[in-house]
PDB file of C-alpha atoms in Angstrom:
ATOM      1  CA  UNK A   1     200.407 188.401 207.023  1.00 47.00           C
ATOM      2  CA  UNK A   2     197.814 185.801 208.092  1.00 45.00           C
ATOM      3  CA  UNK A   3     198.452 184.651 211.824  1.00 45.00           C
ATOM      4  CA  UNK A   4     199.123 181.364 212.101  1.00 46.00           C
ATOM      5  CA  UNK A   5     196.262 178.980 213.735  1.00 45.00           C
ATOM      6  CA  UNK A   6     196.713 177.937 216.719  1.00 44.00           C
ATOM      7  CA  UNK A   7     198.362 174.210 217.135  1.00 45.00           C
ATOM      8  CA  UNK A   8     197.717 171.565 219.710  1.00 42.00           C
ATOM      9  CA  UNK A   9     201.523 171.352 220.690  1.00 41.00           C
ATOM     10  CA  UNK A  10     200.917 175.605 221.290  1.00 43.00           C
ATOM     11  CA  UNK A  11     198.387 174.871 223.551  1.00 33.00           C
ATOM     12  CA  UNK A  12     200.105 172.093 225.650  1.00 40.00           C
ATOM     13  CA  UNK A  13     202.951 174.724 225.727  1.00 36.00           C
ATOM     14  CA  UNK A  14     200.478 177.771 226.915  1.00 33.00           C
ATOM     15  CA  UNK A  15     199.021 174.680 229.446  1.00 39.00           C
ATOM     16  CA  UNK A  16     202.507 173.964 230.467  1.00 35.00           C
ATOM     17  CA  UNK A  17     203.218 177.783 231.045  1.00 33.00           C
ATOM     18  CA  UNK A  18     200.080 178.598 233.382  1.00 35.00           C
ATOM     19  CA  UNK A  19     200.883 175.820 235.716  1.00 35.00           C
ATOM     20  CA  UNK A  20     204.041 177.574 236.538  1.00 36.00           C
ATOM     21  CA  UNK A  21     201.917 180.995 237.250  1.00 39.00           C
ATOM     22  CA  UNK A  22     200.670 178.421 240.213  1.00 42.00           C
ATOM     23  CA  UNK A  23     202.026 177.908 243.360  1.00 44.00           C
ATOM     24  CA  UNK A  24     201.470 174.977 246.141  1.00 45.00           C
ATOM     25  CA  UNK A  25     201.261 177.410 249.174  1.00 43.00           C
ATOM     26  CA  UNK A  26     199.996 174.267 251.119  1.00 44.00           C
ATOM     27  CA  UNK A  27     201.894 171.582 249.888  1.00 45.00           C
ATOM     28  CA  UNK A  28     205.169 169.819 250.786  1.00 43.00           C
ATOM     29  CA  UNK A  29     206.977 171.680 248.521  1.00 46.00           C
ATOM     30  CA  UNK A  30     205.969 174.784 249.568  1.00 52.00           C
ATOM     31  CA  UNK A  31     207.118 174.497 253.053  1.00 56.00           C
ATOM     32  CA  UNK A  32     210.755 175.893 253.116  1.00 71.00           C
ATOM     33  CA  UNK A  33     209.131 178.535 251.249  1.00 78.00           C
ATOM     34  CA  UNK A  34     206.891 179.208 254.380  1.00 81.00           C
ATOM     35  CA  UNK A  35     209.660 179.093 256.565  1.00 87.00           C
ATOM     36  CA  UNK A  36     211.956 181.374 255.074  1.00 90.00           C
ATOM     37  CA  UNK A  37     208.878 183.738 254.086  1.00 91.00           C
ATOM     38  CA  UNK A  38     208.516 183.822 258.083  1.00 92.00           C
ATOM     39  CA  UNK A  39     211.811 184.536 258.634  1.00 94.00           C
ATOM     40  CA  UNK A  40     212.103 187.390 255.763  1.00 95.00           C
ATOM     41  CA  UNK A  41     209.316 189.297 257.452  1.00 95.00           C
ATOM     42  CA  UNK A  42     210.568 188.699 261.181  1.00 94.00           C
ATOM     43  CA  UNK A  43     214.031 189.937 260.114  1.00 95.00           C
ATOM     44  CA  UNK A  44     212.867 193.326 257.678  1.00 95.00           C
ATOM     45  CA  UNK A  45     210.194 194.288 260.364  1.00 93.00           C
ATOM     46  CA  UNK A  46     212.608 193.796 263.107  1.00 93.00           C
ATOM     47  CA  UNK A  47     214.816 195.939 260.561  1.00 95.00           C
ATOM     48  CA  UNK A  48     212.203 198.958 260.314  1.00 94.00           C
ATOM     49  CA  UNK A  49     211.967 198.778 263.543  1.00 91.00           C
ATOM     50  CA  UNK A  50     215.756 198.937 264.599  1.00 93.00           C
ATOM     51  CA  UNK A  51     215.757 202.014 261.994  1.00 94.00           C
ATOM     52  CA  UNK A  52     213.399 204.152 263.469  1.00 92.00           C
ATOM     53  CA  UNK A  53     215.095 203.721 267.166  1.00 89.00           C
ATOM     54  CA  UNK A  54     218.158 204.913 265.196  1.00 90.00           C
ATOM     55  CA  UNK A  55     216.224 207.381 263.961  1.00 88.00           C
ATOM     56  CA  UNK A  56     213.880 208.820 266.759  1.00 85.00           C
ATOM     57  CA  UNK A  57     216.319 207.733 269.279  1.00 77.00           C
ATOM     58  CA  UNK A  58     214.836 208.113 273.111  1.00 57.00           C
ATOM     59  CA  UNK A  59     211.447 209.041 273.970  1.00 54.00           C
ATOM     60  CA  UNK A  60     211.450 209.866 277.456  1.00 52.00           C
ATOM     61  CA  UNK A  61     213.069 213.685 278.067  1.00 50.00           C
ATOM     62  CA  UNK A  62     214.261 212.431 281.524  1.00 53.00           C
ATOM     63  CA  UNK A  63     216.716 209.936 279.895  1.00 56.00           C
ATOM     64  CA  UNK A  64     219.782 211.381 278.367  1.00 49.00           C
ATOM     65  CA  UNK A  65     220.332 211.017 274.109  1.00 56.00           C
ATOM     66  CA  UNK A  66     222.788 208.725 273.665  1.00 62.00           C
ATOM     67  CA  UNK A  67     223.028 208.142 269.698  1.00 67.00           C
ATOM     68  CA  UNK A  68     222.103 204.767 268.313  1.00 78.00           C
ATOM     69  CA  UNK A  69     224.332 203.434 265.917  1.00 84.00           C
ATOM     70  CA  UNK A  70     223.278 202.571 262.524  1.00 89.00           C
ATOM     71  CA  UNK A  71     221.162 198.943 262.510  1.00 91.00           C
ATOM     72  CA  UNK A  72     223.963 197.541 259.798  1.00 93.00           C
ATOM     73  CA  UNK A  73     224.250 194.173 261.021  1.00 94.00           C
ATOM     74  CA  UNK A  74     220.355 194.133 261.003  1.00 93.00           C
ATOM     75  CA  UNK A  75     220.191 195.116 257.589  1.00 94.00           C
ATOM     76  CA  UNK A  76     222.844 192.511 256.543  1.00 95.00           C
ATOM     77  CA  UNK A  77     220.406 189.760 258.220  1.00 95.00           C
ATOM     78  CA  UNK A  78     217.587 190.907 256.450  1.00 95.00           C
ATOM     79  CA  UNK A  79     219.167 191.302 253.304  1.00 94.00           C
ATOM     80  CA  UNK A  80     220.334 187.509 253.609  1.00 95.00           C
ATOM     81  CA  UNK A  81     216.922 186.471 254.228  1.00 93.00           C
ATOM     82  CA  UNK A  82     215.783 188.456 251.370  1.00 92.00           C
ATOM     83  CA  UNK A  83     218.125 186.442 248.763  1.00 93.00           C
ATOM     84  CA  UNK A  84     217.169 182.853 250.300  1.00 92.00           C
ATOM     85  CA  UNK A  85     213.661 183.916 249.818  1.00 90.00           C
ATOM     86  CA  UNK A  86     214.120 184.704 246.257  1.00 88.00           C
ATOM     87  CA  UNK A  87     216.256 181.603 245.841  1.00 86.00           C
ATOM     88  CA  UNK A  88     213.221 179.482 247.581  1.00 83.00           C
ATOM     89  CA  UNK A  89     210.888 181.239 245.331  1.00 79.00           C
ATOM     90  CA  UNK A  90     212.546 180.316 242.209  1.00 82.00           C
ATOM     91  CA  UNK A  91     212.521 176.803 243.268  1.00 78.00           C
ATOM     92  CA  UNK A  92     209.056 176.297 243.910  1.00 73.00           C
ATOM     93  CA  UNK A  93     208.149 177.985 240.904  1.00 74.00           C
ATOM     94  CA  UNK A  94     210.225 175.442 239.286  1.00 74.00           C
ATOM     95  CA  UNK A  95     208.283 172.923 240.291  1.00 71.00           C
ATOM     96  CA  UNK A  96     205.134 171.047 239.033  1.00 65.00           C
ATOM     97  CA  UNK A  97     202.316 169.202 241.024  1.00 62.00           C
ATOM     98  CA  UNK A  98     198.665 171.219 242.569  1.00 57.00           C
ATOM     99  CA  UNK A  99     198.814 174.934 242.815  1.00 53.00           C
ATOM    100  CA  UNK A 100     196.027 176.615 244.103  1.00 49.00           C
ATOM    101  CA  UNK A 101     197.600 180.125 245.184  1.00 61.00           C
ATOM    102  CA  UNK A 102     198.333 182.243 242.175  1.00 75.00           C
ATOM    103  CA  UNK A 103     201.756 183.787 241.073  1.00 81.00           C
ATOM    104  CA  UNK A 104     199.647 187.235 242.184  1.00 85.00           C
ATOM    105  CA  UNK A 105     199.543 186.413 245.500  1.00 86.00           C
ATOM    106  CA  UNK A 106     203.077 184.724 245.917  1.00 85.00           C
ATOM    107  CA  UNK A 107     204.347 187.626 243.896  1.00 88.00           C
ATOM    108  CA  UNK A 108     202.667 189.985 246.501  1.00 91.00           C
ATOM    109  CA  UNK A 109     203.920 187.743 249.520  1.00 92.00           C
ATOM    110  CA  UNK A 110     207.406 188.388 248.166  1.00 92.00           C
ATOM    111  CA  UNK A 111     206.991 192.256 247.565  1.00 93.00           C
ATOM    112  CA  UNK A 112     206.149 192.553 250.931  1.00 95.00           C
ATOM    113  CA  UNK A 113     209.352 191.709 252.198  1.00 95.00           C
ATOM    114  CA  UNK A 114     211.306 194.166 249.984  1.00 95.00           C
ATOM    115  CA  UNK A 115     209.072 196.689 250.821  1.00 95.00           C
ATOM    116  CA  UNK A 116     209.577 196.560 254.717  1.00 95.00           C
ATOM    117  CA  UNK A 117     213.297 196.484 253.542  1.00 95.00           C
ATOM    118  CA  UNK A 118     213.634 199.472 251.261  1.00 95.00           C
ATOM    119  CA  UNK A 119     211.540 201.287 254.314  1.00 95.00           C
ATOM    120  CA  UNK A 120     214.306 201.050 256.678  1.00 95.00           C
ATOM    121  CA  UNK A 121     216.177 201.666 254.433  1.00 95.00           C
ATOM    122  CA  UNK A 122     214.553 205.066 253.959  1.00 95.00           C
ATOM    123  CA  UNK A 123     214.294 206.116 257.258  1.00 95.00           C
ATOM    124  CA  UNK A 124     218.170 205.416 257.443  1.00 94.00           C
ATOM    125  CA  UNK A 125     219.017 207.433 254.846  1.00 94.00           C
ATOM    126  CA  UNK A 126     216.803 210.101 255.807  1.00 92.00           C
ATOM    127  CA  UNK A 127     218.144 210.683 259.272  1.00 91.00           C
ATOM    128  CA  UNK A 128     221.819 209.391 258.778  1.00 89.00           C
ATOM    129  CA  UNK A 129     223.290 213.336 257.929  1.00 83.00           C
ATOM    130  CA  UNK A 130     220.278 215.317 260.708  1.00 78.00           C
ATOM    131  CA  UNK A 131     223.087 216.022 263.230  1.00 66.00           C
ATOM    132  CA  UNK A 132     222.294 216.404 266.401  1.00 60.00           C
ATOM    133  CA  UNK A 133     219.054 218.032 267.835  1.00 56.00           C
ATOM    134  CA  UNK A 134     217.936 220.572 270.976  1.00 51.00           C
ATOM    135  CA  UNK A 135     216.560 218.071 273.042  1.00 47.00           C
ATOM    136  CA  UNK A 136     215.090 221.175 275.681  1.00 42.00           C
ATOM    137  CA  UNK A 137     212.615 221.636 272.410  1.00 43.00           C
ATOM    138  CA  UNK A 138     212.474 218.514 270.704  1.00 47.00           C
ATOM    139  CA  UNK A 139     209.894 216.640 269.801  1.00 58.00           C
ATOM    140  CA  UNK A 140     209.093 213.554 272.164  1.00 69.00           C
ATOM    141  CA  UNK A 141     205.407 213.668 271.311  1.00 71.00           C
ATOM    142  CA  UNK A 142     206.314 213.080 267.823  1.00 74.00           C
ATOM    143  CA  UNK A 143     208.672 210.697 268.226  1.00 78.00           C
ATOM    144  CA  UNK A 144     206.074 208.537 270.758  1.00 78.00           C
ATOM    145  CA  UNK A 145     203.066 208.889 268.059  1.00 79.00           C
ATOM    146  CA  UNK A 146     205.759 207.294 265.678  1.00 84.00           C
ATOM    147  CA  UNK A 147     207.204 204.940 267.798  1.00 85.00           C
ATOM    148  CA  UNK A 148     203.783 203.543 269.321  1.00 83.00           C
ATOM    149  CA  UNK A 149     202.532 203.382 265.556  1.00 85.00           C
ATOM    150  CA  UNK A 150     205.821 201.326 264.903  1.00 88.00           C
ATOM    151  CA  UNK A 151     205.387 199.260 267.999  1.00 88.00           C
ATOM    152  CA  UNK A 152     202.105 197.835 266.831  1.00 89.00           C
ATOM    153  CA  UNK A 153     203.113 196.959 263.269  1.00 90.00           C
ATOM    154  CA  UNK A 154     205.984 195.302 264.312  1.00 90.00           C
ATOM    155  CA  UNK A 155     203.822 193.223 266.644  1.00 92.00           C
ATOM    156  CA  UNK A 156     201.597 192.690 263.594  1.00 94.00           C
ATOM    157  CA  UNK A 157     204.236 191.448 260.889  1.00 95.00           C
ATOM    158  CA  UNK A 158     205.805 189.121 264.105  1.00 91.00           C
ATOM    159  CA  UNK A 159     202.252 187.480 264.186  1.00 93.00           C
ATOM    160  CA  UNK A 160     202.315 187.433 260.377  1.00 95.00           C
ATOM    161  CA  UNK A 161     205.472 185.547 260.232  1.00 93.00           C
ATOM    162  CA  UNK A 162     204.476 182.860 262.767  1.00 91.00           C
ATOM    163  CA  UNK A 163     201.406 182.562 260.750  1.00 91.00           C
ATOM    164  CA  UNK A 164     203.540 182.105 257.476  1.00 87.00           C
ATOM    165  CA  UNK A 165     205.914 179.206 259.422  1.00 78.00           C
ATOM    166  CA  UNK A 166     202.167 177.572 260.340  1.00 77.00           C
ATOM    167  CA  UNK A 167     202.792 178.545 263.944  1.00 74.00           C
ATOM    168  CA  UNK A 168     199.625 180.621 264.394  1.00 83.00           C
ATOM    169  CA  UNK A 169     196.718 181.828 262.223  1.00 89.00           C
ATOM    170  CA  UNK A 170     197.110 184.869 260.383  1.00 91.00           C
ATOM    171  CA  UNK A 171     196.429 188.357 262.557  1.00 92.00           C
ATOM    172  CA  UNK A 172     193.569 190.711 261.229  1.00 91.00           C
ATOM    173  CA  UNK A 173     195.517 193.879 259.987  1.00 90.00           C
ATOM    174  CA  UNK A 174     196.194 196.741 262.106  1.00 83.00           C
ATOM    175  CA  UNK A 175     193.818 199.752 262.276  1.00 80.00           C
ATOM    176  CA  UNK A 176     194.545 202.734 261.857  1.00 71.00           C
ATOM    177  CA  UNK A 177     194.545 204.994 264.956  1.00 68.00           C
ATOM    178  CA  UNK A 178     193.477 208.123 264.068  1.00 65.00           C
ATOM    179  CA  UNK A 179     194.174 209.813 267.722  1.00 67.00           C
ATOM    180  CA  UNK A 180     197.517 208.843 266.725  1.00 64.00           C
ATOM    181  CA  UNK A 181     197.834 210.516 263.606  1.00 64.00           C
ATOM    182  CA  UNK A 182     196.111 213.544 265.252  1.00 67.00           C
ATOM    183  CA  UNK A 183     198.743 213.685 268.014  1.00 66.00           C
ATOM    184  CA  UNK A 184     201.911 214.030 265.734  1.00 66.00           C
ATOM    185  CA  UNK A 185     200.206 216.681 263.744  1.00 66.00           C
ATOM    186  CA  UNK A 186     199.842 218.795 266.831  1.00 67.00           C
ATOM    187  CA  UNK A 187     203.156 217.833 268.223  1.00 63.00           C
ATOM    188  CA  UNK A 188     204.755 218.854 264.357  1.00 63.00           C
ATOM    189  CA  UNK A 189     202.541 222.122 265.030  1.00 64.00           C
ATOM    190  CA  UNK A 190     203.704 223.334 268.642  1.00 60.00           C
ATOM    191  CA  UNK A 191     206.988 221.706 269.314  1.00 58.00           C
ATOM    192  CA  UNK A 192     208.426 221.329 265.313  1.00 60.00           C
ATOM    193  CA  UNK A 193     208.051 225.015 264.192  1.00 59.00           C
ATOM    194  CA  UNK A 194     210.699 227.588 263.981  1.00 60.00           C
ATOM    195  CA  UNK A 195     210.216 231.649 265.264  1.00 63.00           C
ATOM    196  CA  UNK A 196     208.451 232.116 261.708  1.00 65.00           C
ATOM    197  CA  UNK A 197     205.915 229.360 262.371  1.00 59.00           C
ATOM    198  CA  UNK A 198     207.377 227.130 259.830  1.00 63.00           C
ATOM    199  CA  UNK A 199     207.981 223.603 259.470  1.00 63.00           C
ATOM    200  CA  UNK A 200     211.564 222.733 260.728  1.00 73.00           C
ATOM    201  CA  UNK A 201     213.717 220.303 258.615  1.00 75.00           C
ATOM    202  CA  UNK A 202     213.268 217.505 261.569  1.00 79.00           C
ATOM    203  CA  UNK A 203     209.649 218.032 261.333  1.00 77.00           C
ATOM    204  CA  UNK A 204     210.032 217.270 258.059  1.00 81.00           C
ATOM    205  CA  UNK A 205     211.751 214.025 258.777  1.00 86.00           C
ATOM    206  CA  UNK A 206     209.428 212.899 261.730  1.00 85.00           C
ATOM    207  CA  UNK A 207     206.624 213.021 259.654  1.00 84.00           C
ATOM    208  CA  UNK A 208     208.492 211.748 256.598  1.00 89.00           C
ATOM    209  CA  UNK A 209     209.422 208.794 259.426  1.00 91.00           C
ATOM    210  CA  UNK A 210     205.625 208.057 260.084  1.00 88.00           C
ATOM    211  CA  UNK A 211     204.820 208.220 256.475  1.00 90.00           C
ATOM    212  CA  UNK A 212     207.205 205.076 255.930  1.00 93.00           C
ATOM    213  CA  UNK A 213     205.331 203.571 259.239  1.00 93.00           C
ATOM    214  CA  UNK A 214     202.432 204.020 257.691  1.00 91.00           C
ATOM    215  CA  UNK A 215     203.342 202.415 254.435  1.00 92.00           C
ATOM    216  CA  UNK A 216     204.108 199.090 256.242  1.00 94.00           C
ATOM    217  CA  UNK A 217     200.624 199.362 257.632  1.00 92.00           C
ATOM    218  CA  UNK A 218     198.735 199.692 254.678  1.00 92.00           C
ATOM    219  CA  UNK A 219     200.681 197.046 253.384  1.00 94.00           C
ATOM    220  CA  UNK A 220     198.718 194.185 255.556  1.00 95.00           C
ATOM    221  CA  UNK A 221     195.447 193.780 254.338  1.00 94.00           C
ATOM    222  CA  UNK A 222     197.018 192.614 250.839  1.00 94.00           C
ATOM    223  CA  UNK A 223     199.474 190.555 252.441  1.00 95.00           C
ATOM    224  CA  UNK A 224     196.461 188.925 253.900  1.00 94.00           C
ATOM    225  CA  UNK A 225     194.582 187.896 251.537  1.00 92.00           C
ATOM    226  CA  UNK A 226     197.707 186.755 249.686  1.00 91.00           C
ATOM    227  CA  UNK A 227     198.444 184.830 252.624  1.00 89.00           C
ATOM    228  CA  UNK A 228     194.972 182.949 252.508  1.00 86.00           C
ATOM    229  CA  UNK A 229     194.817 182.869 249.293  1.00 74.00           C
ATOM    230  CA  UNK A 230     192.195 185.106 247.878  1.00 47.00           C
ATOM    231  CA  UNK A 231     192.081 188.128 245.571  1.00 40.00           C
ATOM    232  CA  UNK A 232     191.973 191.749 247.338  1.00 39.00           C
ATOM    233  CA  UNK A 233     188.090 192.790 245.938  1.00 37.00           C
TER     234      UNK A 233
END
């Protein structure tokens, strides 16, 4: 069968179509989509970070282990601000007028938030059935490398999301600290081994932990040039 040549009501359709791959990231329309971008990443960072306290727990061996209770209410406000996000992007996509960012880097705004999300989520899960550990041997190093690690990309995505509500410019990503990274590893080797020399289960979840960290990290430097509008080259 011989394709069909193109018409001119086809391409006023295909026209029609790319303008909605198009968003207005600096436009009136697009600013209840900033705001509740900012306050998706404020409340799934604040999330990740809540998780890993539940997680790790203390960090100091002087202070005694209380358990930390599950960061449900946290995860309820972060899913809400997940679904008003996706209901604000929907919107604007909906609309027509100048749109210089591209669906790419919207679309990758958007991820962003889902993936901070389904990181807590992880770490939850991960620690939620680890019982109780022998806090004479455990591993406080580990759980500081992790922590601090968190500590700084939570202070990053908070200076992301004021950017996002136009409150502040947008941070330079974090670095990676690789004294940090060098730190758990010896922790996971002296204090995280069992009378064979082998890995214990909650080394296996500390580092697991950090992994998920780590994730969020590597995550900025895309959500940066989303943010400003360019392509990641």
């Amino acid at each position: 069968m011989v394709p069909e040549e193109p018409t001119t009501a086809g391409f006023a359709a295909f026209g029609s179509f790319s303008m909605l791959l198009m968003v207005d990231f600096t436009g009136p329309m697009m600013q209840p989509v900033h705001d509740v971008l900012a306050e998706a990443y404020s409340d799934s960072a604040r999330c990740l970070v809540d998780a890993l306290h539940y997680a790790l727990g203390s960090v100091d061996p002087a202070e005694p282990t209380t358990p930390v209770a599950e960061p449900v209410q946290r995860q309820r406000a972060a899913a809400d601000s997940a679904r008003r996000l996706d209901d604000a992007d929907r919107t604007c996509l909906a609309e027509r007028g100048t749109k210089p960012l591209s669906l790419a880097d919207m679309t990758a705004l958007v991820t962003g938030v889902a993936v901070l999300r389904l990181a807590a989520d992880a770490v939850v899960s991960l620690w939620r059935h680890a019982g109780p550990t022998d806090t004479t041997t455990d591993q406080f190093d580990a759980r500081r490398a992790v922590l601090g690690a968190a500590s700084r990309v939570m202070e990053w995505y908070c200076g992301f999301a004021a950017s996002l509500g136009r409150k502040a410019p947008v941070p330079d990503p974090a670095q990676l600290r690789p004294e940090s990274a060098a730190r758990l590893v010896e922790s996971v080797r002296t204090d995280l081994v069992d009378g064979r020399g082998q890995a214990t289960a909650t080394a296996v979840r500390v580092i697991w932990t950090g992994d998920h960290v780590d994730v969020a990290r590597r995550l900025q430097p895309g959500l940066v040039a989303a943010a400003q509008g360019n392509d990641v080259r």
